[in-house]
Coordinates of C-alpha atoms in Angstrom, one line a residue:
Chain A
M1 CA 25.8 -8.7 -27.8
K2 CA 26.0 -12.4 -28.6
N3 CA 22.8 -13.7 -27.2
S4 CA 20.2 -11.1 -26.0
K5 CA 17.8 -12.9 -23.7
R6 CA 14.9 -10.5 -24.7
L7 CA 13.8 -10.7 -21.1
S8 CA 15.6 -8.5 -18.8
T9 CA 13.2 -9.0 -15.9
K10 CA 12.0 -12.3 -14.6
S11 CA 8.3 -12.2 -15.0
K12 CA 5.8 -13.9 -12.7
T13 CA 3.1 -11.5 -13.9
P14 CA 0.9 -13.9 -15.8
L15 CA 0.8 -16.4 -12.9
L16 CA 0.0 -13.7 -10.4
I17 CA -2.7 -12.2 -12.5
I18 CA -4.3 -15.6 -13.2
G19 CA -4.2 -16.3 -9.4
A20 CA -5.8 -13.0 -8.6
A21 CA -8.4 -13.5 -11.3
V22 CA -9.3 -16.9 -9.8
F23 CA -9.7 -15.3 -6.4
V24 CA -12.0 -12.7 -7.8
I25 CA -14.2 -15.3 -9.6
V26 CA -14.4 -17.4 -6.4
A27 CA -15.2 -14.4 -4.2
A28 CA -17.8 -13.2 -6.7
V29 CA -19.5 -16.6 -7.0
M30 CA -19.6 -16.9 -3.2
N31 CA -21.0 -13.4 -2.9
I32 CA -23.8 -14.3 -5.3
C33 CA -24.6 -17.8 -4.0
L34 CA -24.4 -17.2 -0.3
G35 CA -26.8 -15.0 1.7
A36 CA -30.1 -15.0 3.4
S37 CA -31.4 -17.1 0.5
G38 CA -28.8 -19.5 -0.6
M39 CA -28.4 -20.4 -4.3
S40 CA -26.6 -23.5 -5.6
L41 CA -24.2 -23.3 -8.5
A42 CA -26.7 -25.2 -10.6
K43 CA -29.5 -22.7 -9.8
L44 CA -27.1 -19.8 -10.4
W45 CA -26.2 -21.2 -13.8
S46 CA -29.8 -21.7 -14.9
A47 CA -30.8 -18.2 -13.6
L48 CA -27.8 -16.8 -15.4
M49 CA -28.7 -18.5 -18.7
A50 CA -32.4 -17.6 -18.4
G51 CA -31.6 -13.8 -18.1
P52 CA -33.6 -11.3 -16.1
G53 CA -37.1 -12.8 -15.3
S54 CA -39.7 -13.3 -12.7
S55 CA -38.6 -16.5 -10.9
A56 CA -37.3 -16.0 -7.4
N57 CA -33.7 -17.0 -8.3
Q58 CA -33.7 -14.8 -11.4
R59 CA -34.9 -11.8 -9.4
I60 CA -32.4 -12.5 -6.6
L61 CA -29.6 -12.9 -9.1
W62 CA -30.3 -10.1 -11.6
Y63 CA -31.8 -7.4 -9.3
V64 CA -30.0 -8.0 -6.0
R65 CA -26.9 -10.1 -5.9
F66 CA -25.4 -9.4 -9.3
P67 CA -25.5 -5.6 -9.0
R68 CA -24.3 -5.8 -5.4
T69 CA -21.4 -8.1 -6.3
L70 CA -20.5 -5.9 -9.3
A71 CA -20.5 -2.9 -7.0
C72 CA -18.2 -4.7 -4.6
L73 CA -15.8 -5.6 -7.4
L74 CA -15.8 -2.2 -8.9
A75 CA -15.4 -0.3 -5.6
G76 CA -12.6 -2.7 -4.4
A77 CA -10.7 -2.4 -7.7
G78 CA -11.1 1.4 -7.9
L79 CA -10.1 2.1 -4.3
A80 CA -7.2 -0.4 -4.3
V81 CA -5.7 1.0 -7.5
S82 CA -6.3 4.6 -6.2
G83 CA -4.4 3.6 -3.0
A84 CA -1.5 2.1 -4.9
I85 CA -1.1 5.2 -7.0
I86 CA -1.3 7.6 -4.1
Q87 CA 1.2 5.6 -2.1
K88 CA 3.7 5.4 -5.0
V89 CA 3.3 9.1 -6.1
L90 CA 3.7 10.4 -2.6
A91 CA 6.3 7.8 -1.7
N92 CA 4.3 7.2 1.4
D93 CA 3.1 3.8 2.5
L94 CA 0.8 5.3 5.1
A95 CA -1.2 7.2 2.5
S96 CA -4.5 6.0 1.0
P97 CA -7.6 7.6 -0.3
G98 CA -9.4 7.0 3.0
I99 CA -6.6 8.4 5.2
I100 CA -5.6 11.5 3.3
G101 CA -9.1 12.8 2.9
V102 CA -9.9 11.8 -0.7
N103 CA -12.9 9.6 0.2
A104 CA -14.2 12.2 2.7
G105 CA -13.9 15.0 0.0
A106 CA -15.9 12.8 -2.4
G107 CA -18.5 12.1 0.3
L108 CA -18.9 15.7 1.1
A109 CA -19.3 16.7 -2.6
V110 CA -21.9 13.9 -3.1
T111 CA -23.8 15.1 -0.1
I112 CA -23.8 18.7 -1.2
C113 CA -24.9 17.6 -4.7
C114 CA -27.8 15.7 -3.2
A115 CA -28.7 18.6 -0.8
F116 CA -29.3 20.7 -3.9
G117 CA -31.6 18.1 -5.2
V118 CA -29.4 16.8 -8.0
F119 CA -29.6 13.0 -7.9
S120 CA -28.6 12.2 -11.5
A121 CA -26.0 9.4 -11.7
W122 CA -23.5 11.3 -13.8
A123 CA -23.9 14.4 -11.6
V124 CA -23.2 12.3 -8.4
A125 CA -20.2 10.6 -10.0
G126 CA -18.9 14.0 -11.3
S127 CA -19.3 15.8 -8.0
S128 CA -17.7 12.8 -6.2
F129 CA -14.7 13.1 -8.5
A130 CA -14.5 16.9 -8.0
G131 CA -14.7 16.5 -4.2
A132 CA -11.9 13.8 -4.3
M133 CA -9.8 16.0 -6.5
I134 CA -10.1 19.1 -4.3
A135 CA -9.3 17.1 -1.2
T136 CA -6.2 15.5 -2.8
A137 CA -5.0 18.9 -4.1
L138 CA -5.5 20.4 -0.6
V139 CA -3.5 17.8 1.2
V140 CA -0.7 17.5 -1.4
A141 CA -0.3 21.2 -1.8
A142 CA -0.3 21.8 2.0
G143 CA 2.3 19.0 2.4
R144 CA 4.5 20.5 -0.3
K145 CA 4.3 24.1 0.8
S146 CA 5.2 23.2 4.4
K147 CA 7.8 20.6 3.2
A148 CA 6.1 18.2 5.6
S149 CA 7.5 14.8 6.4
K150 CA 5.7 11.7 5.2
T151 CA 4.0 11.2 8.5
T152 CA 3.0 14.8 8.8
V153 CA 1.3 14.6 5.4
V154 CA -0.8 11.7 6.7
L155 CA -1.6 13.6 9.9
G156 CA -2.6 16.6 7.7
G157 CA -4.9 14.2 5.7
V158 CA -6.4 13.0 8.9
A159 CA -7.2 16.6 9.9
V160 CA -8.7 17.3 6.5
T161 CA -10.8 14.1 6.7
A162 CA -12.1 15.2 10.1
C163 CA -13.1 18.6 8.8
L164 CA -14.7 17.3 5.6
N165 CA -16.7 14.7 7.6
A166 CA -17.8 17.4 10.0
L167 CA -19.0 19.5 7.0
T168 CA -20.8 16.4 5.6
E169 CA -22.6 16.0 8.9
T170 CA -23.5 19.7 9.0
V171 CA -25.1 19.4 5.5
L172 CA -27.0 16.3 6.6
T173 CA -28.2 18.0 9.7
I174 CA -29.5 21.0 7.7
V175 CA -30.8 19.0 4.7
P176 CA -31.7 15.5 6.0
D177 CA -33.0 14.5 2.6
A178 CA -29.4 14.8 1.3
A179 CA -28.6 11.5 3.0
L180 CA -28.6 9.2 0.0
S181 CA -28.8 5.9 1.8
S182 CA -28.0 7.3 5.2
R183 CA -25.8 5.1 7.3
D184 CA -24.6 3.0 4.4
F185 CA -23.1 5.9 2.6
R186 CA -21.3 7.4 5.6
I187 CA -19.8 4.1 6.7
G188 CA -19.6 2.5 3.2
G189 CA -21.7 -0.4 2.1
F190 CA -23.6 -2.0 -0.7
S191 CA -27.1 -2.7 0.7
S192 CA -28.8 -0.1 -1.4
V193 CA -26.7 -0.2 -4.5
N194 CA -28.5 1.4 -7.4
R195 CA -27.8 0.1 -10.9
D196 CA -28.3 3.6 -12.4
R197 CA -25.6 5.0 -10.2
L198 CA -23.4 2.1 -10.9
I199 CA -23.2 2.5 -14.6
P200 CA -21.3 5.9 -14.9
A201 CA -19.0 4.9 -12.0
A202 CA -18.3 1.5 -13.7
I203 CA -17.3 3.3 -16.9
L204 CA -15.0 5.7 -15.1
I205 CA -13.4 3.0 -12.9
I206 CA -12.8 0.5 -15.7
A207 CA -11.5 3.2 -18.1
G208 CA -9.4 4.7 -15.3
I209 CA -7.8 1.4 -14.4
I210 CA -7.0 0.5 -18.0
F211 CA -5.5 4.0 -18.6
V212 CA -3.4 4.0 -15.4
C213 CA -2.1 0.5 -16.2
T214 CA -0.6 2.0 -19.4
L215 CA 1.2 4.6 -17.3
S216 CA 2.9 2.0 -15.1
N217 CA 6.4 2.9 -16.6
E218 CA 5.8 6.6 -15.7
L219 CA 4.7 5.6 -12.2
D220 CA 7.9 3.5 -11.7
V221 CA 10.2 6.2 -13.1
L222 CA 8.5 8.8 -10.8
S223 CA 9.2 6.6 -7.8
L224 CA 12.9 6.7 -8.6
G225 CA 12.8 10.3 -7.2
D226 CA 12.1 13.6 -8.9
D227 CA 15.7 14.3 -10.0
T228 CA 16.2 10.9 -11.6
A229 CA 12.8 11.0 -13.2
H230 CA 13.4 14.4 -14.6
S231 CA 16.8 13.4 -16.0
L232 CA 15.2 10.5 -17.7
G233 CA 13.0 13.0 -19.6
L234 CA 9.8 12.7 -17.6
N235 CA 7.7 15.8 -17.1
V236 CA 7.6 15.2 -13.3
S237 CA 4.9 17.7 -12.2
L238 CA 2.5 16.9 -15.1
V239 CA 2.8 13.1 -14.5
R240 CA 2.5 13.5 -10.8
N241 CA -0.6 15.7 -10.9
G242 CA -2.1 13.5 -13.7
L243 CA -1.7 10.4 -11.7
L244 CA -3.1 12.0 -8.5
A245 CA -6.1 13.1 -10.6
L246 CA -6.6 9.5 -11.8
A247 CA -6.4 8.3 -8.2
A248 CA -9.0 10.9 -7.2
L249 CA -11.2 9.8 -10.2
L250 CA -11.0 6.2 -9.1
A251 CA -11.7 6.9 -5.5
G252 CA -14.4 9.4 -6.3
A253 CA -16.2 7.1 -8.7
S254 CA -16.1 4.3 -6.0
V255 CA -17.4 6.6 -3.3
S256 CA -20.3 7.7 -5.5
F257 CA -22.1 4.4 -5.2
A258 CA -20.3 2.6 -2.3
G259 CA -20.1 5.5 0.2
V260 CA -17.0 6.4 2.2
L261 CA -15.5 2.9 2.3
G262 CA -12.3 3.1 4.3
F263 CA -9.0 1.2 4.4
V264 CA -9.3 -0.7 1.1
G265 CA -6.8 1.6 -0.5
L266 CA -4.4 1.0 2.4
I267 CA -4.7 -2.7 3.1
V268 CA -4.8 -4.0 -0.5
P269 CA -1.8 -2.2 -2.0
H270 CA 0.3 -3.3 1.0
M271 CA -0.7 -7.0 0.7
A272 CA -0.4 -6.8 -3.1
R273 CA 3.2 -5.4 -2.9
R274 CA 4.2 -8.2 -0.6
I275 CA 2.9 -10.8 -3.1
A276 CA 3.5 -9.1 -6.5
G277 CA 6.4 -6.8 -5.7
T278 CA 6.6 -3.0 -6.4
E279 CA 6.8 -2.9 -10.2
S280 CA 3.7 -1.1 -11.3
G281 CA 3.2 -3.2 -14.5
T282 CA 2.3 -6.2 -12.2
L283 CA 1.2 -4.3 -9.1
L284 CA -1.6 -2.2 -10.6
P285 CA -3.6 -5.0 -12.3
F286 CA -2.9 -7.3 -9.3
C287 CA -4.2 -4.6 -7.0
A288 CA -7.3 -4.1 -9.1
L289 CA -8.1 -7.8 -9.0
S290 CA -7.2 -8.5 -5.4
G291 CA -9.0 -5.3 -4.2
A292 CA -12.1 -6.5 -6.1
G293 CA -12.0 -9.9 -4.5
F294 CA -11.2 -8.5 -1.0
V295 CA -14.2 -6.2 -0.9
A296 CA -16.4 -9.0 -2.2
V297 CA -15.2 -11.2 0.6
C298 CA -15.7 -8.4 3.2
D299 CA -19.2 -7.8 1.9
L300 CA -20.0 -11.5 2.2
I301 CA -18.7 -11.5 5.8
A302 CA -20.8 -8.3 6.5
R303 CA -23.9 -10.1 5.3
M304 CA -23.3 -13.5 6.9
I305 CA -21.7 -12.8 10.3
F306 CA -24.9 -11.8 12.1
A307 CA -27.3 -13.2 9.5
P308 CA -30.2 -12.4 9.0
Y309 CA -28.9 -9.0 10.2
E310 CA -26.5 -7.2 7.9
L311 CA -23.6 -5.0 8.8
P312 CA -22.4 -2.2 6.4
T313 CA -19.3 -3.5 4.7
G314 CA -17.4 -0.4 5.8
I315 CA -17.6 -1.7 9.4
I316 CA -15.8 -4.9 8.5
L317 CA -13.2 -2.9 6.7
S318 CA -12.7 -0.6 9.6
I319 CA -12.4 -3.5 12.0
L320 CA -9.6 -5.0 9.8
G321 CA -8.1 -1.6 8.7
G322 CA -7.7 0.0 12.1
P323 CA -5.3 -2.6 13.5
F324 CA -3.6 -2.9 10.1
F325 CA -2.8 0.9 10.2
I326 CA -1.4 0.6 13.7
W327 CA 0.7 -2.4 12.6
L328 CA 2.1 -0.3 9.7
L329 CA 3.0 2.6 12.1
H330 CA 4.7 0.1 14.4
K331 CA 6.6 -1.4 11.4
R332 CA 7.8 2.0 10.3
R333 CA 8.9 2.8 13.8
G334 CA 10.8 -0.5 13.9
K335 CA 12.5 0.4 10.7
K336 CA 13.6 3.8 11.9
S337 CA 15.1 2.5 15.2
Chain B
M1 CA 31.9 18.9 -25.2
I2 CA 29.9 20.8 -22.6
E3 CA 30.4 24.6 -22.5
I4 CA 29.0 26.7 -19.7
S5 CA 29.1 30.4 -19.8
D6 CA 27.9 33.2 -17.5
L7 CA 25.7 30.8 -15.5
C8 CA 23.8 32.3 -12.6
V9 CA 21.5 30.3 -10.4
S10 CA 19.3 31.4 -7.5
Y11 CA 17.4 29.5 -4.9
D12 CA 14.5 31.3 -3.2
G13 CA 15.8 34.6 -4.6
E14 CA 19.3 34.1 -3.3
E15 CA 22.0 33.8 -6.0
V16 CA 24.3 30.8 -5.4
L17 CA 26.1 30.7 -8.8
H18 CA 27.5 34.0 -9.9
G19 CA 28.3 34.0 -13.7
V20 CA 30.1 30.6 -13.8
G21 CA 32.0 29.6 -16.9
M22 CA 33.7 26.3 -17.6
S23 CA 33.9 23.5 -20.2
F24 CA 34.1 19.8 -20.0
P25 CA 36.0 18.1 -22.9
T26 CA 34.6 15.1 -24.8
G27 CA 36.0 11.6 -23.9
K28 CA 37.6 12.8 -20.7
I29 CA 36.9 12.6 -17.0
S30 CA 36.2 16.1 -15.7
V31 CA 36.0 16.6 -11.9
L32 CA 34.5 19.5 -10.0
I33 CA 36.1 20.1 -6.6
G34 CA 35.5 22.7 -4.0
P35 CA 34.2 23.1 -0.4
N36 CA 30.7 22.2 0.6
G37 CA 28.1 24.7 -0.6
C38 CA 30.3 26.2 -3.3
G39 CA 27.9 25.4 -6.1
K40 CA 29.3 22.1 -7.6
S41 CA 26.0 20.2 -7.5
T42 CA 24.1 23.2 -8.7
T43 CA 26.4 23.4 -11.7
I44 CA 26.0 19.8 -12.6
R45 CA 22.2 19.9 -12.0
S46 CA 22.0 22.9 -14.3
I47 CA 23.3 20.9 -17.2
V48 CA 20.2 18.7 -17.0
R49 CA 17.9 21.7 -16.3
L50 CA 17.2 20.6 -12.7
T51 CA 17.6 24.2 -11.4
E52 CA 14.6 26.4 -11.8
D53 CA 15.9 29.9 -11.6
A54 CA 18.9 29.7 -13.9
R55 CA 20.4 32.2 -16.4
G56 CA 23.3 31.9 -18.8
T57 CA 24.2 29.5 -21.5
I58 CA 24.9 25.8 -21.5
K59 CA 25.8 24.1 -24.8
I60 CA 26.2 20.5 -25.5
D61 CA 28.3 19.9 -28.7
G62 CA 27.4 23.4 -29.7
T63 CA 23.6 23.1 -29.1
D64 CA 22.0 25.3 -26.4
I65 CA 20.2 23.0 -24.0
D66 CA 17.3 25.5 -23.8
G67 CA 16.4 24.5 -27.4
L68 CA 16.1 20.8 -26.4
S69 CA 13.0 19.0 -25.3
A70 CA 13.2 17.0 -22.0
Q71 CA 13.5 13.7 -24.0
E72 CA 16.2 15.1 -26.3
L73 CA 18.2 16.3 -23.3
A74 CA 17.8 12.9 -21.6
R75 CA 19.2 11.3 -24.7
K76 CA 22.3 13.5 -24.5
A77 CA 23.1 13.5 -20.8
A78 CA 22.5 11.0 -18.0
Y79 CA 22.5 12.3 -14.4
L80 CA 23.2 10.3 -11.2
P81 CA 22.2 12.2 -8.1
Q82 CA 24.2 11.8 -4.9
S83 CA 21.5 9.8 -3.2
H84 CA 18.8 7.6 -4.7
S85 CA 15.5 6.4 -3.4
I86 CA 15.8 2.7 -2.7
S87 CA 12.9 0.8 -4.1
G88 CA 12.1 -2.8 -4.3
I89 CA 12.3 -3.1 -8.0
S90 CA 14.7 -5.5 -9.7
V91 CA 18.1 -4.4 -11.0
A92 CA 17.0 -5.3 -14.6
R93 CA 13.9 -3.2 -14.2
L94 CA 15.9 -0.2 -12.9
V95 CA 18.3 -0.5 -15.8
M96 CA 15.4 -0.7 -18.3
H97 CA 14.2 2.7 -17.0
G98 CA 17.3 4.0 -18.7
R99 CA 15.5 3.4 -22.0
F100 CA 12.6 5.7 -20.9
P101 CA 13.8 8.7 -23.0
Y102 CA 13.6 6.5 -26.2
L103 CA 10.0 5.3 -25.7
S104 CA 6.8 7.1 -26.6
Y105 CA 3.5 6.3 -25.0
P106 CA 2.5 3.6 -24.1
R107 CA 6.2 2.8 -23.6
R108 CA 6.5 -0.6 -25.1
Y109 CA 10.1 -1.9 -25.0
R110 CA 11.7 -2.8 -28.4
R111 CA 14.3 -5.5 -29.1
E112 CA 17.1 -2.9 -29.2
D113 CA 16.0 -1.7 -25.7
Y114 CA 16.5 -5.2 -24.3
E115 CA 19.8 -5.4 -26.0
K116 CA 21.0 -2.1 -24.6
V117 CA 20.0 -3.2 -21.1
D118 CA 21.8 -6.5 -21.5
Q119 CA 24.9 -4.7 -22.7
A120 CA 24.8 -2.3 -19.8
L121 CA 24.4 -5.0 -17.3
E122 CA 27.3 -7.0 -18.9
W123 CA 29.5 -3.9 -19.1
M124 CA 29.1 -3.1 -15.4
G125 CA 29.6 -6.8 -14.6
I126 CA 26.3 -7.2 -12.8
T127 CA 24.4 -9.6 -15.2
D128 CA 24.2 -12.0 -12.3
L129 CA 22.4 -9.4 -10.2
R130 CA 19.7 -8.7 -12.8
H131 CA 16.9 -10.4 -10.8
R132 CA 17.9 -9.2 -7.4
R133 CA 15.9 -6.5 -5.7
M134 CA 17.6 -3.1 -5.4
D135 CA 16.8 -3.0 -1.6
D136 CA 18.7 -6.3 -1.2
L137 CA 22.0 -4.9 -2.7
S138 CA 25.0 -3.4 -1.0
G139 CA 25.8 0.3 -1.6
G140 CA 28.5 -0.6 -4.2
Q141 CA 26.2 -2.9 -6.1
R142 CA 23.4 -0.3 -6.1
Q143 CA 25.8 2.3 -7.4
K144 CA 26.8 -0.1 -10.2
A145 CA 23.1 -0.7 -11.0
Y146 CA 22.5 3.0 -11.3
L147 CA 25.5 3.5 -13.5
A148 CA 24.2 0.6 -15.7
M149 CA 20.9 2.5 -15.9
A150 CA 22.9 5.6 -17.1
L151 CA 24.7 3.4 -19.7
A152 CA 21.4 2.0 -20.9
Q153 CA 20.4 5.6 -21.4
D154 CA 23.0 5.6 -24.1
T155 CA 24.1 9.2 -23.7
D156 CA 27.5 10.7 -24.6
I157 CA 27.6 12.5 -21.3
I158 CA 27.3 11.0 -17.8
L159 CA 27.1 13.4 -14.8
M160 CA 27.7 12.0 -11.4
D161 CA 27.1 13.9 -8.1
E162 CA 29.6 12.6 -5.5
P163 CA 29.3 9.0 -6.8
T164 CA 31.8 7.6 -4.3
T165 CA 30.2 9.1 -1.2
F166 CA 28.6 6.0 0.3
L167 CA 31.1 3.5 -1.1
D168 CA 34.0 1.6 0.7
I169 CA 37.5 2.1 -0.7
R170 CA 37.4 -0.9 -3.0
N171 CA 34.1 0.1 -4.5
Q172 CA 35.3 3.7 -4.9
I173 CA 38.3 2.5 -6.9
E174 CA 36.2 0.1 -9.0
L175 CA 33.7 3.0 -9.8
L176 CA 36.6 5.3 -10.8
E177 CA 38.2 2.5 -13.0
R178 CA 34.8 2.0 -14.7
S179 CA 34.5 5.7 -15.3
R180 CA 38.0 5.7 -16.8
M181 CA 36.9 2.9 -19.2
L182 CA 33.8 4.9 -20.1
A183 CA 35.8 8.0 -20.8
D184 CA 38.3 6.0 -22.9
S185 CA 35.3 4.6 -24.9
G186 CA 34.5 8.3 -25.8
K187 CA 32.0 9.3 -23.2
T188 CA 32.2 12.6 -21.4
I189 CA 32.3 12.0 -17.7
V190 CA 31.7 14.8 -15.2
M191 CA 31.7 14.1 -11.5
I192 CA 32.1 15.7 -8.1
L193 CA 34.8 14.3 -5.9
H194 CA 36.3 15.2 -2.5
D195 CA 39.3 12.9 -2.5
L196 CA 42.1 15.0 -3.9
D197 CA 44.4 12.0 -4.4
A198 CA 41.7 10.3 -6.4
V199 CA 41.3 13.5 -8.4
L200 CA 45.0 13.5 -9.2
R201 CA 44.9 9.9 -10.4
Y202 CA 41.7 9.8 -12.4
A203 CA 40.8 13.3 -13.5
D204 CA 41.8 14.5 -17.0
H205 CA 40.3 17.9 -16.4
V206 CA 39.5 19.7 -13.1
V207 CA 37.5 22.7 -12.1
L208 CA 37.9 24.3 -8.7
M209 CA 34.9 26.1 -7.4
D210 CA 34.5 28.4 -4.4
S211 CA 31.7 30.8 -3.4
G212 CA 29.6 30.2 -6.5
K213 CA 32.4 30.8 -8.9
A214 CA 35.0 28.8 -10.9
Q215 CA 38.3 29.7 -9.4
A216 CA 40.7 27.5 -11.4
E217 CA 40.4 25.2 -14.4
G218 CA 43.0 22.9 -16.1
S219 CA 44.7 19.5 -15.6
A220 CA 44.5 17.9 -12.2
E221 CA 48.1 18.8 -11.3
E222 CA 47.7 22.4 -12.4
V223 CA 44.6 23.0 -10.4
L224 CA 45.7 21.1 -7.3
K225 CA 48.9 23.2 -7.3
D226 CA 47.1 26.4 -7.8
P227 CA 47.1 28.7 -4.7
A228 CA 43.3 29.0 -5.1
L229 CA 42.9 25.5 -3.8
A230 CA 44.6 26.2 -0.5
S231 CA 42.5 29.4 0.0
A232 CA 39.2 27.6 -1.0
F233 CA 39.6 24.7 1.4
G234 CA 41.9 26.3 4.0
I235 CA 44.3 23.5 3.7
V236 CA 47.8 22.9 2.4
P237 CA 48.2 20.2 -0.3
R238 CA 51.4 18.2 -0.2
F239 CA 52.6 16.1 -3.1
F240 CA 54.9 13.1 -3.4
E241 CA 56.0 11.0 -6.2
A242 CA 55.4 7.2 -6.0
E243 CA 55.9 4.3 -8.5
D244 CA 52.5 4.9 -10.0
G245 CA 52.9 8.7 -10.3
L246 CA 52.1 11.8 -8.4
H247 CA 50.1 11.6 -5.2
C248 CA 48.6 14.2 -2.9
Y249 CA 47.7 14.5 0.8
V250 CA 46.6 17.5 2.7
T251 CA 47.6 19.2 6.0
K252 CA 46.0 22.1 7.8

């Protein structure tokens, strides 16, 4: 080999990541500055430098806007990466944590946990992960056992979601005190984000995203198909199940403080693939950043659109996500014909 | 050298290979022929342990594959399935996945990995396609990219399950010519083909399979002239001599 170029793939990764990071910063600053009580950049800076304190701006920044914005960023990143993993592992672009029942499983588990009077942050995060994991295992196992088509797996997920949501409502009817923040949790939102609950979820989401980014090669090899992946020396079932567990962890941790926030894991990976391509090394960090920024923007819209009234962020996401899902179905049908 | 002895494979409790034995010599093109469902693909898949319920012995250069880890086996034999999932990754990225068996977590590519990838792309004549997306390529270009991935895997053995199936005549010939060059460079090539004339021209060693058993094994001419061929396919092979050697066509 006379002149190895040392770069066998043309990499736009740094540029895309910088672009997405700028989007996150702009969305986060807007989310902090705009609202019922506006805050200029100068005031934001001085409140930031002063640290937590008793002035109005300091209180708004440190006790309201900052935790809320952080929650938006974490939930957006966690759900978007979870969706990207699920879509790639199941080779199904209609799958996402909201659609195949992962979020609903997490929601039910959190509700049951609270119905038993366990409100500790780690217990809520743990039960949320367990619920997400059980729902994932249920849908994937049923799909594999019946050798269902990609669309059937999604339909199975929709059925599982409906059952799990019905069970959640049943628990809430019997034990009304289990409703953590009532409407916000079931639709998904950030109006009652609690810093204590955010900390364990933040640790899980950040660690989970970093770890899954180190598995980008495994994820790409897996998407070449089981036979090819196996012949390249990959332990297919171990990696597939491990990645699905990570997806459930990310979705579960997000649901534990943001509620059952739908469609982030569907919309963001699709848009991210269109911009960043399908290679996981770029796609996963790009998804994390763009998901974070996207949810922050949706939350801002939810707070501003009927100000001073506030909508749960999940409503904005459902309004965007419903038509998006129909568009995806239409696109798939177009491809088939 | 691959040696298979007494190989039995079952799917869902039903045995499809019944004590198969055959060998594939080093540095040659070996071709498996036989009617659909006779167990050709299952035999090839067994060499890379893709069949779950398998008994018998498969040795690569004297080493039983059961004693090899998944990574060790992937460094000995590359496998190209009949159909591939078409993703939107670039050709270069696909070929880089051929280096997967050589990397441990967290899979950082080394200088030699990039060099092997560049060599594989150059060898297959697709360096100019390196930045193209796989889903933008023609069937022939895609097959070359997958073969480049197998080359980057740097194995002595390349197994191909019906590699010419979706290719036009020109791309079929090109693939077989490339396979010849690979065999001449010392690699053991095993493939499944249905075109008996191509088998006659390119195969050094042929195994005829029928009903889950090896029915005949030897040179292309020997196997194609064996009466077992006519009974396996229910056809009559006819031969004629041309300027470039012996050719074959079939009649009912």
